[in-house]
């Protein structure tokens, strides 16, 4: 054995199995330890939504691409220029719509003057 492996082995707690007991297989996802296909499916199934905005993003008649973009926006993970600038400092952070403030999530959705024009236009189109 190499010195590194011996050092790791010395730090591990020792385990001495009881050879007088018979081995048994236990399925941990179920309380009784018995395997079934249903218990496998239940362990793979995602839990119910834990966030209050789940239905807003992932409703039944959604457009998946739009839902994904909205999900990124809610989580603050859109590739705004302030985020891109962290990885590539040569990229400027000035908003390309209004050229007056850094492009951040807050600026794009709540502060940008151009945003007001867009929302006003969409509001007029929808009636």
PDB file of C-alpha atoms in Angstrom:
ATOM      1  CA  UNK A   1       0.000   0.000   0.000  1.00  0.00           C
ATOM      2  CA  UNK A   2       1.127   3.525  -0.687  1.00  0.00           C
ATOM      3  CA  UNK A   3       1.815   5.938   2.148  1.00  0.00           C
ATOM      4  CA  UNK A   4      -1.217   8.081   1.184  1.00  0.00           C
ATOM      5  CA  UNK A   5      -3.546   5.085   1.238  1.00  0.00           C
ATOM      6  CA  UNK A   6      -2.222   3.979   4.631  1.00  0.00           C
ATOM      7  CA  UNK A   7      -2.719   7.488   5.989  1.00  0.00           C
ATOM      8  CA  UNK A   8      -6.317   7.531   4.757  1.00  0.00           C
ATOM      9  CA  UNK A   9      -6.926   4.078   6.219  1.00  0.00           C
ATOM     10  CA  UNK A  10      -5.587   5.232   9.603  1.00  0.00           C
ATOM     11  CA  UNK A  11      -8.109   8.098   9.687  1.00  0.00           C
ATOM     12  CA  UNK A  12     -11.085   5.892   8.832  1.00  0.00           C
ATOM     13  CA  UNK A  13     -13.092   4.359  11.637  1.00  0.00           C
ATOM     14  CA  UNK A  14     -12.685   0.624  11.809  1.00  0.00           C
ATOM     15  CA  UNK A  15     -15.678  -1.549  11.068  1.00  0.00           C
ATOM     16  CA  UNK A  16     -15.772  -5.131  12.173  1.00  0.00           C
ATOM     17  CA  UNK A  17     -18.850  -6.913  10.826  1.00  0.00           C
ATOM     18  CA  UNK A  18     -20.479  -9.487  13.053  1.00  0.00           C
ATOM     19  CA  UNK A  19     -19.853 -12.744  11.208  1.00  0.00           C
ATOM     20  CA  UNK A  20     -22.327 -14.660  13.365  1.00  0.00           C
ATOM     21  CA  UNK A  21     -25.261 -12.713  11.872  1.00  0.00           C
ATOM     22  CA  UNK A  22     -26.687 -13.432   8.445  1.00  0.00           C
ATOM     23  CA  UNK A  23     -26.448 -10.717   5.766  1.00  0.00           C
ATOM     24  CA  UNK A  24     -29.675  -9.005   4.765  1.00  0.00           C
ATOM     25  CA  UNK A  25     -30.647  -6.614   1.996  1.00  0.00           C
ATOM     26  CA  UNK A  26     -32.625  -3.545   3.034  1.00  0.00           C
ATOM     27  CA  UNK A  27     -34.262  -1.026   0.636  1.00  0.00           C
ATOM     28  CA  UNK A  28     -33.665   2.294   2.405  1.00  0.00           C
ATOM     29  CA  UNK A  29     -36.355   4.434   0.691  1.00  0.00           C
ATOM     30  CA  UNK A  30     -39.125   2.421   2.404  1.00  0.00           C
ATOM     31  CA  UNK A  31     -39.727   2.136   6.156  1.00  0.00           C
ATOM     32  CA  UNK A  32     -40.070  -1.663   6.024  1.00  0.00           C
ATOM     33  CA  UNK A  33     -36.940  -2.094   3.866  1.00  0.00           C
ATOM     34  CA  UNK A  34     -38.764  -4.073   1.158  1.00  0.00           C
ATOM     35  CA  UNK A  35     -38.160  -3.142  -2.486  1.00  0.00           C
ATOM     36  CA  UNK A  36     -40.986  -2.502  -4.932  1.00  0.00           C
ATOM     37  CA  UNK A  37     -41.282  -0.749  -8.287  1.00  0.00           C
ATOM     38  CA  UNK A  38     -43.831   1.620  -6.729  1.00  0.00           C
ATOM     39  CA  UNK A  39     -41.337   2.632  -4.022  1.00  0.00           C
ATOM     40  CA  UNK A  40     -38.709   3.275  -6.706  1.00  0.00           C
ATOM     41  CA  UNK A  41     -41.107   5.489  -8.660  1.00  0.00           C
ATOM     42  CA  UNK A  42     -42.082   7.329  -5.476  1.00  0.00           C
ATOM     43  CA  UNK A  43     -38.434   7.969  -4.604  1.00  0.00           C
ATOM     44  CA  UNK A  44     -37.738   9.315  -8.118  1.00  0.00           C
ATOM     45  CA  UNK A  45     -40.845  11.512  -8.304  1.00  0.00           C
ATOM     46  CA  UNK A  46     -40.193  15.156  -7.565  1.00  0.00           C
ATOM     47  CA  UNK A  47     -41.894  16.599  -4.485  1.00  0.00           C
ATOM     48  CA  UNK A  48     -44.721  19.115  -4.711  1.00  0.00           C
ATOM     49  CA  UNK A  49     -43.682  22.709  -5.365  1.00  0.00           C
ATOM     50  CA  UNK A  50     -42.060  24.416  -2.415  1.00  0.00           C
ATOM     51  CA  UNK A  51     -41.978  27.911  -3.885  1.00  0.00           C
ATOM     52  CA  UNK A  52     -45.027  30.182  -4.103  1.00  0.00           C
ATOM     53  CA  UNK A  53     -44.342  31.187  -7.734  1.00  0.00           C
ATOM     54  CA  UNK A  54     -44.333  27.622  -9.120  1.00  0.00           C
ATOM     55  CA  UNK A  55     -47.815  27.853 -10.683  1.00  0.00           C
ATOM     56  CA  UNK A  56     -47.000  31.253 -12.194  1.00  0.00           C
ATOM     57  CA  UNK A  57     -44.071  29.785 -14.141  1.00  0.00           C
ATOM     58  CA  UNK A  58     -45.015  26.168 -14.832  1.00  0.00           C
ATOM     59  CA  UNK A  59     -48.763  26.366 -15.564  1.00  0.00           C
ATOM     60  CA  UNK A  60     -50.457  23.809 -17.844  1.00  0.00           C
ATOM     61  CA  UNK A  61     -50.642  25.849 -21.097  1.00  0.00           C
ATOM     62  CA  UNK A  62     -47.220  27.435 -20.819  1.00  0.00           C
ATOM     63  CA  UNK A  63     -44.679  27.901 -23.576  1.00  0.00           C
ATOM     64  CA  UNK A  64     -41.661  26.016 -22.185  1.00  0.00           C
ATOM     65  CA  UNK A  65     -39.106  28.516 -23.467  1.00  0.00           C
ATOM     66  CA  UNK A  66     -40.960  31.438 -21.875  1.00  0.00           C
ATOM     67  CA  UNK A  67     -41.389  29.530 -18.625  1.00  0.00           C
ATOM     68  CA  UNK A  68     -37.671  28.780 -18.568  1.00  0.00           C
ATOM     69  CA  UNK A  69     -36.777  32.456 -19.128  1.00  0.00           C
ATOM     70  CA  UNK A  70     -39.239  33.539 -16.418  1.00  0.00           C
ATOM     71  CA  UNK A  71     -37.783  30.913 -14.074  1.00  0.00           C
ATOM     72  CA  UNK A  72     -34.277  32.292 -14.713  1.00  0.00           C
ATOM     73  CA  UNK A  73     -35.512  35.853 -14.124  1.00  0.00           C
ATOM     74  CA  UNK A  74     -37.213  34.968 -10.831  1.00  0.00           C
ATOM     75  CA  UNK A  75     -34.038  33.260  -9.649  1.00  0.00           C
ATOM     76  CA  UNK A  76     -31.899  36.222 -10.770  1.00  0.00           C
ATOM     77  CA  UNK A  77     -29.931  34.070 -13.211  1.00  0.00           C
ATOM     78  CA  UNK A  78     -30.497  35.838 -16.546  1.00  0.00           C
ATOM     79  CA  UNK A  79     -27.325  36.756 -18.432  1.00  0.00           C
ATOM     80  CA  UNK A  80     -27.600  40.478 -17.822  1.00  0.00           C
ATOM     81  CA  UNK A  81     -24.531  42.565 -18.613  1.00  0.00           C
ATOM     82  CA  UNK A  82     -23.594  42.923 -14.940  1.00  0.00           C
ATOM     83  CA  UNK A  83     -23.398  39.102 -14.700  1.00  0.00           C
ATOM     84  CA  UNK A  84     -21.533  38.730 -17.997  1.00  0.00           C
ATOM     85  CA  UNK A  85     -19.068  41.408 -16.857  1.00  0.00           C
ATOM     86  CA  UNK A  86     -18.037  39.204 -13.906  1.00  0.00           C
ATOM     87  CA  UNK A  87     -16.712  36.580 -16.337  1.00  0.00           C
ATOM     88  CA  UNK A  88     -15.549  38.922 -19.087  1.00  0.00           C
ATOM     89  CA  UNK A  89     -14.449  42.346 -17.786  1.00  0.00           C
ATOM     90  CA  UNK A  90     -14.097  43.645 -21.360  1.00  0.00           C
ATOM     91  CA  UNK A  91     -17.900  43.617 -21.685  1.00  0.00           C
ATOM     92  CA  UNK A  92     -19.477  46.895 -20.621  1.00  0.00           C
ATOM     93  CA  UNK A  93     -22.323  46.958 -18.126  1.00  0.00           C
ATOM     94  CA  UNK A  94     -24.310  49.912 -19.499  1.00  0.00           C
ATOM     95  CA  UNK A  95     -27.935  49.089 -20.403  1.00  0.00           C
ATOM     96  CA  UNK A  96     -28.284  48.761 -24.180  1.00  0.00           C
ATOM     97  CA  UNK A  97     -31.886  50.006 -24.065  1.00  0.00           C
ATOM     98  CA  UNK A  98     -31.474  53.323 -22.255  1.00  0.00           C
ATOM     99  CA  UNK A  99     -27.671  53.773 -21.952  1.00  0.00           C
ATOM    100  CA  UNK A 100     -28.112  55.468 -18.587  1.00  0.00           C
ATOM    101  CA  UNK A 101     -27.566  52.770 -15.926  1.00  0.00           C
ATOM    102  CA  UNK A 102     -25.847  49.400 -15.507  1.00  0.00           C
ATOM    103  CA  UNK A 103     -27.920  46.515 -16.868  1.00  0.00           C
ATOM    104  CA  UNK A 104     -29.055  44.545 -13.820  1.00  0.00           C
ATOM    105  CA  UNK A 105     -32.175  42.482 -13.180  1.00  0.00           C
ATOM    106  CA  UNK A 106     -33.683  45.283 -11.103  1.00  0.00           C
ATOM    107  CA  UNK A 107     -32.888  47.876 -13.760  1.00  0.00           C
ATOM    108  CA  UNK A 108     -34.321  45.858 -16.659  1.00  0.00           C
ATOM    109  CA  UNK A 109     -37.575  44.943 -14.944  1.00  0.00           C
ATOM    110  CA  UNK A 110     -38.263  47.927 -12.662  1.00  0.00           C
ATOM    111  CA  UNK A 111     -36.096  50.983 -13.388  1.00  0.00           C
ATOM    112  CA  UNK A 112     -35.314  51.281 -17.112  1.00  0.00           C
ATOM    113  CA  UNK A 113     -37.187  54.102 -18.866  1.00  0.00           C
ATOM    114  CA  UNK A 114     -37.386  52.041 -22.058  1.00  0.00           C
ATOM    115  CA  UNK A 115     -39.142  49.288 -20.088  1.00  0.00           C
ATOM    116  CA  UNK A 116     -42.044  51.670 -19.429  1.00  0.00           C
ATOM    117  CA  UNK A 117     -42.409  52.310 -23.175  1.00  0.00           C
ATOM    118  CA  UNK A 118     -42.456  48.568 -23.924  1.00  0.00           C
ATOM    119  CA  UNK A 119     -45.039  47.797 -21.211  1.00  0.00           C
ATOM    120  CA  UNK A 120     -47.202  50.709 -22.305  1.00  0.00           C
ATOM    121  CA  UNK A 121     -47.113  49.460 -25.909  1.00  0.00           C
ATOM    122  CA  UNK A 122     -48.006  45.896 -24.840  1.00  0.00           C
ATOM    123  CA  UNK A 123     -50.797  47.196 -22.619  1.00  0.00           C
ATOM    124  CA  UNK A 124     -52.274  49.152 -25.541  1.00  0.00           C
ATOM    125  CA  UNK A 125     -52.056  46.082 -27.795  1.00  0.00           C
ATOM    126  CA  UNK A 126     -53.888  43.919 -25.266  1.00  0.00           C
ATOM    127  CA  UNK A 127     -56.581  46.517 -24.679  1.00  0.00           C
TER     128      UNK A 127
END
